[in-house]
Coordinates of C-alpha atoms in Angstrom, one line a residue:
M1 CA 30.2 -32.7 -41.0
R2 CA 32.0 -29.6 -42.1
R3 CA 28.9 -28.2 -43.7
G4 CA 26.9 -28.8 -40.5
K5 CA 29.5 -26.9 -38.5
V6 CA 29.3 -24.0 -40.9
M7 CA 25.5 -23.9 -40.7
A8 CA 25.6 -24.0 -36.9
L9 CA 28.1 -21.1 -36.8
A10 CA 25.9 -19.0 -39.2
T11 CA 22.9 -19.7 -37.0
C12 CA 24.8 -18.6 -33.8
L13 CA 26.1 -15.4 -35.5
G14 CA 22.6 -14.6 -36.8
S15 CA 21.2 -14.7 -33.3
F16 CA 23.7 -12.1 -32.1
I17 CA 23.9 -9.7 -35.1
L18 CA 20.9 -8.1 -36.7
V19 CA 21.7 -6.7 -40.1
I20 CA 19.1 -4.5 -41.8
F21 CA 19.2 -4.4 -45.6
Y22 CA 17.5 -1.2 -46.7
F23 CA 16.8 -0.4 -50.3
Q24 CA 14.6 2.2 -51.9
S25 CA 12.4 -0.1 -53.9
H26 CA 8.8 -1.3 -54.1
L27 CA 7.5 -3.7 -51.6
G28 CA 6.5 -7.3 -52.2
S29 CA 3.2 -8.6 -51.1
A30 CA 4.7 -10.4 -48.1
E31 CA 5.7 -7.1 -46.6
D32 CA 2.4 -5.4 -47.4
Q33 CA 0.8 -7.6 -44.8
F34 CA 2.0 -5.4 -41.9
L35 CA -0.3 -2.4 -42.6
G36 CA -1.9 -3.2 -45.9
G37 CA -1.6 0.4 -47.1
R38 CA -3.9 1.6 -44.3
W39 CA -3.0 4.2 -41.7
H40 CA -4.7 3.5 -38.3
G41 CA -7.2 1.3 -40.1
K42 CA -8.3 4.0 -42.6
P43 CA -7.5 3.9 -46.3
R44 CA -5.9 7.3 -46.9
R45 CA -2.7 8.8 -48.2
S46 CA 0.3 8.4 -46.0
P47 CA 2.4 11.5 -45.2
L48 CA 5.1 10.1 -47.5
Q49 CA 2.6 9.9 -50.4
A50 CA 1.3 13.4 -49.5
L51 CA 4.9 14.8 -49.6
Y52 CA 5.8 13.3 -53.0
D53 CA 2.4 13.9 -54.6
S54 CA 2.7 17.6 -53.8
A55 CA 6.2 17.6 -55.4
Q56 CA 4.5 16.9 -58.8
L57 CA 2.8 20.3 -58.6
E58 CA 4.3 23.8 -58.7
P59 CA 6.1 23.8 -55.3
S60 CA 5.5 26.5 -52.7
S61 CA 8.5 28.3 -51.3
I62 CA 8.6 26.1 -48.2
Q63 CA 8.3 22.9 -50.4
A64 CA 11.1 24.2 -52.6
K65 CA 13.2 24.9 -49.6
H66 CA 12.8 21.3 -48.3
Q67 CA 13.4 19.8 -51.7
G68 CA 16.6 21.8 -51.9
R69 CA 17.7 20.4 -48.5
R70 CA 17.0 16.9 -49.6
E71 CA 18.9 17.4 -52.9
L72 CA 21.9 19.0 -51.1
L73 CA 22.1 16.1 -48.6
A74 CA 21.9 13.5 -51.3
S75 CA 24.6 15.3 -53.4
T76 CA 26.9 15.7 -50.4
C77 CA 26.5 12.1 -49.4
K78 CA 27.4 11.0 -53.0
T79 CA 30.5 13.2 -52.9
Y80 CA 31.9 12.2 -49.5
T81 CA 30.6 8.6 -49.0
R82 CA 32.8 6.1 -50.8
K83 CA 31.0 2.9 -49.8
R84 CA 27.5 2.3 -48.3
R85 CA 27.2 -0.1 -45.5
V86 CA 24.2 -2.0 -44.1
L87 CA 22.4 -0.8 -41.0
T88 CA 22.5 -2.7 -37.8
S89 CA 19.9 -2.5 -34.9
E90 CA 22.4 -0.3 -33.0
D91 CA 22.0 2.3 -35.8
L92 CA 18.3 2.5 -35.3
K93 CA 18.1 3.4 -31.6
H94 CA 17.4 7.1 -32.3
L95 CA 14.5 6.5 -34.7
V96 CA 11.1 6.9 -33.0
V97 CA 8.2 5.1 -34.7
D98 CA 4.6 6.4 -35.2
D99 CA 2.6 3.6 -36.8
T100 CA -0.6 5.6 -36.6
H101 CA 0.6 8.3 -39.0
G102 CA 3.4 6.4 -40.8
L103 CA 6.4 8.4 -39.3
L104 CA 10.0 7.8 -38.3
Y105 CA 11.7 10.6 -36.4
C106 CA 15.4 10.6 -35.7
Y107 CA 15.8 12.6 -32.5
V108 CA 19.0 14.6 -32.0
P109 CA 19.6 15.9 -28.4
K110 CA 19.8 19.7 -28.1
V111 CA 17.7 20.2 -31.3
A112 CA 14.3 20.6 -29.7
C113 CA 14.1 16.8 -29.2
T114 CA 12.1 17.1 -25.9
N115 CA 9.3 19.0 -27.7
W116 CA 9.4 16.6 -30.7
K117 CA 9.1 13.6 -28.3
R118 CA 6.2 15.4 -26.7
V119 CA 4.5 15.7 -30.1
M120 CA 5.3 12.1 -30.9
M121 CA 3.6 11.0 -27.6
V122 CA 0.5 12.9 -28.7
L123 CA 0.5 11.3 -32.2
T124 CA 1.0 7.8 -30.9
G125 CA -0.9 8.0 -27.6
Q126 CA -4.3 7.0 -28.9
G127 CA -5.9 10.0 -27.3
K128 CA -4.1 9.7 -23.9
Y129 CA -2.3 13.0 -24.6
K130 CA -3.9 16.1 -26.2
D131 CA -1.5 19.0 -25.8
P132 CA 2.2 18.4 -26.2
S133 CA 3.1 21.5 -24.1
L134 CA 1.4 19.9 -21.0
I135 CA 3.6 16.8 -21.0
P136 CA 6.4 17.1 -18.4
A137 CA 9.8 17.1 -19.9
N138 CA 11.0 14.2 -17.8
E139 CA 8.0 12.1 -19.1
A140 CA 9.0 12.8 -22.7
H141 CA 12.3 10.9 -22.0
V142 CA 10.8 7.8 -20.4
P143 CA 11.8 5.0 -22.8
S144 CA 8.6 3.1 -22.5
N145 CA 6.5 6.1 -23.8
L146 CA 7.8 5.8 -27.3
R147 CA 8.8 2.8 -29.5
L148 CA 12.1 2.8 -31.4
L149 CA 12.7 1.2 -34.7
S150 CA 15.4 -1.1 -33.3
E151 CA 12.7 -2.9 -31.3
F152 CA 11.1 -4.3 -34.5
S153 CA 11.9 -7.4 -36.5
T154 CA 14.0 -7.1 -39.7
A155 CA 11.0 -7.4 -42.0
E156 CA 9.1 -4.8 -40.0
I157 CA 12.0 -2.4 -40.0
N158 CA 12.4 -2.7 -43.7
Y159 CA 8.7 -2.0 -44.3
R160 CA 8.8 1.2 -42.2
L161 CA 12.0 2.4 -43.7
R162 CA 10.5 2.1 -47.2
N163 CA 7.0 3.3 -46.5
Y164 CA 7.1 5.9 -43.6
L165 CA 7.9 9.5 -43.9
K166 CA 11.3 10.0 -42.2
F167 CA 12.3 13.3 -40.6
I168 CA 15.1 14.8 -38.7
F169 CA 15.9 18.2 -37.1
V170 CA 19.4 19.6 -37.1
R171 CA 21.3 22.6 -35.8
E172 CA 24.5 24.6 -36.4
P173 CA 27.0 22.1 -34.9
F174 CA 28.9 24.4 -32.6
E175 CA 25.8 26.1 -31.2
R176 CA 24.6 22.6 -30.4
L177 CA 27.9 21.8 -28.8
V178 CA 27.8 24.9 -26.6
S179 CA 24.2 24.1 -25.7
A180 CA 25.2 20.6 -24.6
Y181 CA 28.1 22.0 -22.5
R182 CA 25.9 24.6 -20.8
N183 CA 23.1 22.1 -20.1
K184 CA 25.3 19.2 -18.9
F185 CA 28.2 20.9 -17.2
T186 CA 27.0 24.3 -15.8
R187 CA 23.7 23.2 -14.3
T188 CA 24.1 22.1 -10.6
Y189 CA 21.3 19.5 -10.9
N190 CA 23.2 17.4 -13.5
T191 CA 25.3 15.5 -11.0
A192 CA 25.1 12.3 -13.0
F193 CA 26.9 14.0 -15.9
H194 CA 29.4 15.6 -13.5
K195 CA 30.3 12.2 -12.0
R196 CA 30.2 10.3 -15.3
Y197 CA 32.1 12.7 -17.5
G198 CA 33.2 15.7 -15.5
T199 CA 35.5 13.7 -13.1
K200 CA 37.2 12.0 -16.1
I201 CA 37.6 15.3 -18.0
I202 CA 39.2 17.0 -15.1
E203 CA 41.5 14.1 -14.3
R204 CA 42.8 14.0 -17.9
H205 CA 42.8 17.6 -18.9
R206 CA 43.4 19.8 -15.8
R207 CA 46.8 20.4 -14.3
D208 CA 47.0 19.9 -10.6
P209 CA 43.2 19.4 -10.0
S210 CA 41.9 19.7 -6.5
V211 CA 40.7 16.7 -4.6
E212 CA 37.2 18.2 -4.6
A213 CA 37.2 18.7 -8.4
L214 CA 38.3 15.1 -9.0
E215 CA 35.6 13.9 -6.7
R216 CA 32.6 16.1 -7.9
G217 CA 33.5 16.9 -11.5
N218 CA 31.1 19.9 -11.4
D219 CA 33.4 22.7 -12.6
V220 CA 34.5 21.5 -16.1
T221 CA 35.5 24.5 -18.2
F222 CA 34.5 24.8 -21.9
E223 CA 38.1 24.4 -23.0
E224 CA 38.5 21.2 -21.0
F225 CA 35.3 19.8 -22.5
L226 CA 36.7 20.5 -26.0
Y227 CA 40.1 19.0 -25.2
Y228 CA 38.2 15.8 -24.1
L229 CA 36.3 15.7 -27.4
V230 CA 39.3 16.0 -29.7
D231 CA 41.5 13.6 -27.5
P232 CA 41.9 10.4 -29.6
V233 CA 41.7 8.4 -26.4
T234 CA 38.1 9.5 -25.9
Q235 CA 36.6 7.8 -28.9
R236 CA 38.9 4.7 -28.6
E237 CA 37.5 4.3 -25.1
E238 CA 33.8 4.6 -25.8
P239 CA 31.3 6.3 -28.2
F240 CA 30.5 9.9 -27.7
N241 CA 27.5 10.7 -25.5
E242 CA 24.4 11.4 -27.6
H243 CA 24.3 15.0 -26.5
W244 CA 27.6 15.8 -28.4
E245 CA 27.7 13.0 -30.9
R246 CA 27.7 14.1 -34.5
V247 CA 24.3 14.1 -36.2
H248 CA 25.6 11.9 -39.1
S249 CA 26.7 9.3 -36.5
L250 CA 23.3 9.3 -34.7
C251 CA 21.0 9.3 -37.7
H252 CA 23.0 8.0 -40.6
P253 CA 21.6 10.4 -43.3
C254 CA 23.8 8.9 -46.0
I255 CA 22.1 5.5 -45.5
I256 CA 18.6 6.5 -44.4
H257 CA 16.8 8.7 -46.9
Y258 CA 15.2 11.5 -44.8
D259 CA 12.2 13.1 -46.5
V260 CA 12.1 16.2 -44.3
V261 CA 15.2 17.9 -42.9
G262 CA 14.1 20.5 -40.4
K263 CA 16.4 23.1 -38.9
Y264 CA 16.5 24.6 -35.4
E265 CA 17.1 28.0 -37.0
T266 CA 13.7 27.7 -38.7
L267 CA 12.1 25.5 -36.1
E268 CA 8.6 27.0 -35.9
E269 CA 8.1 27.2 -39.7
D270 CA 9.5 23.7 -40.3
A271 CA 7.4 22.2 -37.5
E272 CA 4.2 23.7 -38.8
Y273 CA 5.0 22.5 -42.4
L274 CA 5.6 18.9 -41.1
L275 CA 2.5 18.8 -38.9
Q276 CA 0.4 20.0 -41.9
L277 CA 2.0 17.3 -44.1
I278 CA 1.0 14.7 -41.5
G279 CA -2.5 16.1 -41.5
V280 CA -2.7 17.2 -37.8
G281 CA -1.7 20.8 -38.2
D282 CA -5.1 22.0 -37.0
S283 CA -5.2 19.8 -33.9
V284 CA -1.6 19.5 -32.7
K285 CA 0.6 22.5 -32.1
F286 CA 4.4 22.4 -31.7
P287 CA 5.3 23.7 -28.2
S288 CA 7.0 27.1 -28.1
S289 CA 10.6 27.2 -26.7
S290 CA 12.0 29.6 -24.2
K291 CA 14.1 32.2 -26.1
T292 CA 15.7 33.5 -23.0
T293 CA 17.7 30.3 -22.2
R294 CA 18.4 29.4 -25.9
T295 CA 22.1 29.2 -26.9
T296 CA 22.6 31.7 -29.7
D297 CA 25.4 32.4 -32.3
G298 CA 26.6 35.3 -30.2
M299 CA 26.8 33.1 -27.1
A300 CA 28.7 30.4 -29.0
A301 CA 31.2 33.1 -30.2
E302 CA 31.8 34.1 -26.5
F303 CA 32.6 30.5 -25.5
F304 CA 35.0 30.0 -28.4
K305 CA 36.8 33.3 -27.9
T306 CA 39.5 31.7 -25.7
V307 CA 39.8 28.4 -27.5
P308 CA 43.3 28.1 -29.1
L309 CA 43.5 27.9 -32.9
F310 CA 44.9 24.4 -32.9
Y311 CA 41.9 23.0 -31.0
Q312 CA 39.4 25.1 -33.2
R313 CA 40.8 23.3 -36.3
R314 CA 40.7 19.8 -34.7
L315 CA 37.2 20.4 -33.5
F316 CA 36.0 21.6 -36.8
N317 CA 37.4 18.6 -38.6
L318 CA 35.6 16.4 -36.0
Y319 CA 32.2 17.9 -36.9
K320 CA 33.0 18.8 -40.5
M321 CA 30.5 16.3 -42.0
D322 CA 27.6 17.8 -40.1
F323 CA 28.6 21.2 -41.5
L324 CA 28.7 19.9 -45.0
L325 CA 25.7 17.6 -45.0
F326 CA 23.3 20.2 -43.6
N327 CA 24.7 23.3 -45.4
Y328 CA 26.2 25.2 -42.4
T329 CA 29.0 27.6 -43.1
V330 CA 32.2 27.9 -41.1
P331 CA 31.3 30.0 -38.0
H332 CA 32.5 33.6 -38.3
F333 CA 34.1 33.3 -34.9
L334 CA 36.5 30.5 -35.9
K335 CA 40.0 31.6 -37.0
L336 CA 40.7 28.7 -39.4
H337 CA 42.4 30.7 -42.2

């Protein structure tokens, strides 16, 4: 009787919790049935094979650069990660799947993710889309246009994690933070963010707020936004919004082995390298971004100029792992010493 209860409990738990066991090992024949070593029905090298086959040769400068990024990431993870945990389906909601080319892309908001989603729509669209730059930005964020890894079964997830080329694009953490603030709190059209977050930030972190500010939440200052981020109550209450969540919490780079780590600072060069690696460099071009609206280092320095030292330190500690994992130095405008 007791044994039956235990089995029933295990079954119930299993229906609510999906745990993904991810190991870097060779596949058994049972898992090979999903794609059978073919990409879009054609027996050819996958992007993952192309990447590591080229590593056997004398690497070019860009190959050596990406190899260095992979090695630094692995070394930093080894230094700072005491215990590995298993992945859950919740951890995989930022991984976009391309079964046609054998790709997994972990999208990070405010790191050219709209353009990368446009590219992924072209790659997975079976000819529906030709030019990424012609896809409207709002269409790139429609959930049904791209499949996420969390939507697959455990066995299918494991197969893709082991066999697909996994890539991510990152950005200097505080530039990304300023970009998120500018986009979500200083644009008049982002009323949903003003209501959802702005009203709460003003209520908690502004002395004697006006009735209008409490109602509309549309005039949050950068300092108030930072106070909200470092406030312990914020994370106890709910997870960070994806636009200011740390990259290591969105994409889990110490659990998932990323084969290509691109950077916003070298976006055009890294995008071209990746598209060539996939084998579509001649037919798919990464959309160019507007340099006039881009958040720069100088702009970030201006925003941080009035932030008290106490909050600078707390904020840096909050985002410290992103600085370490992706080899970003302490910003020159911080007064941490």
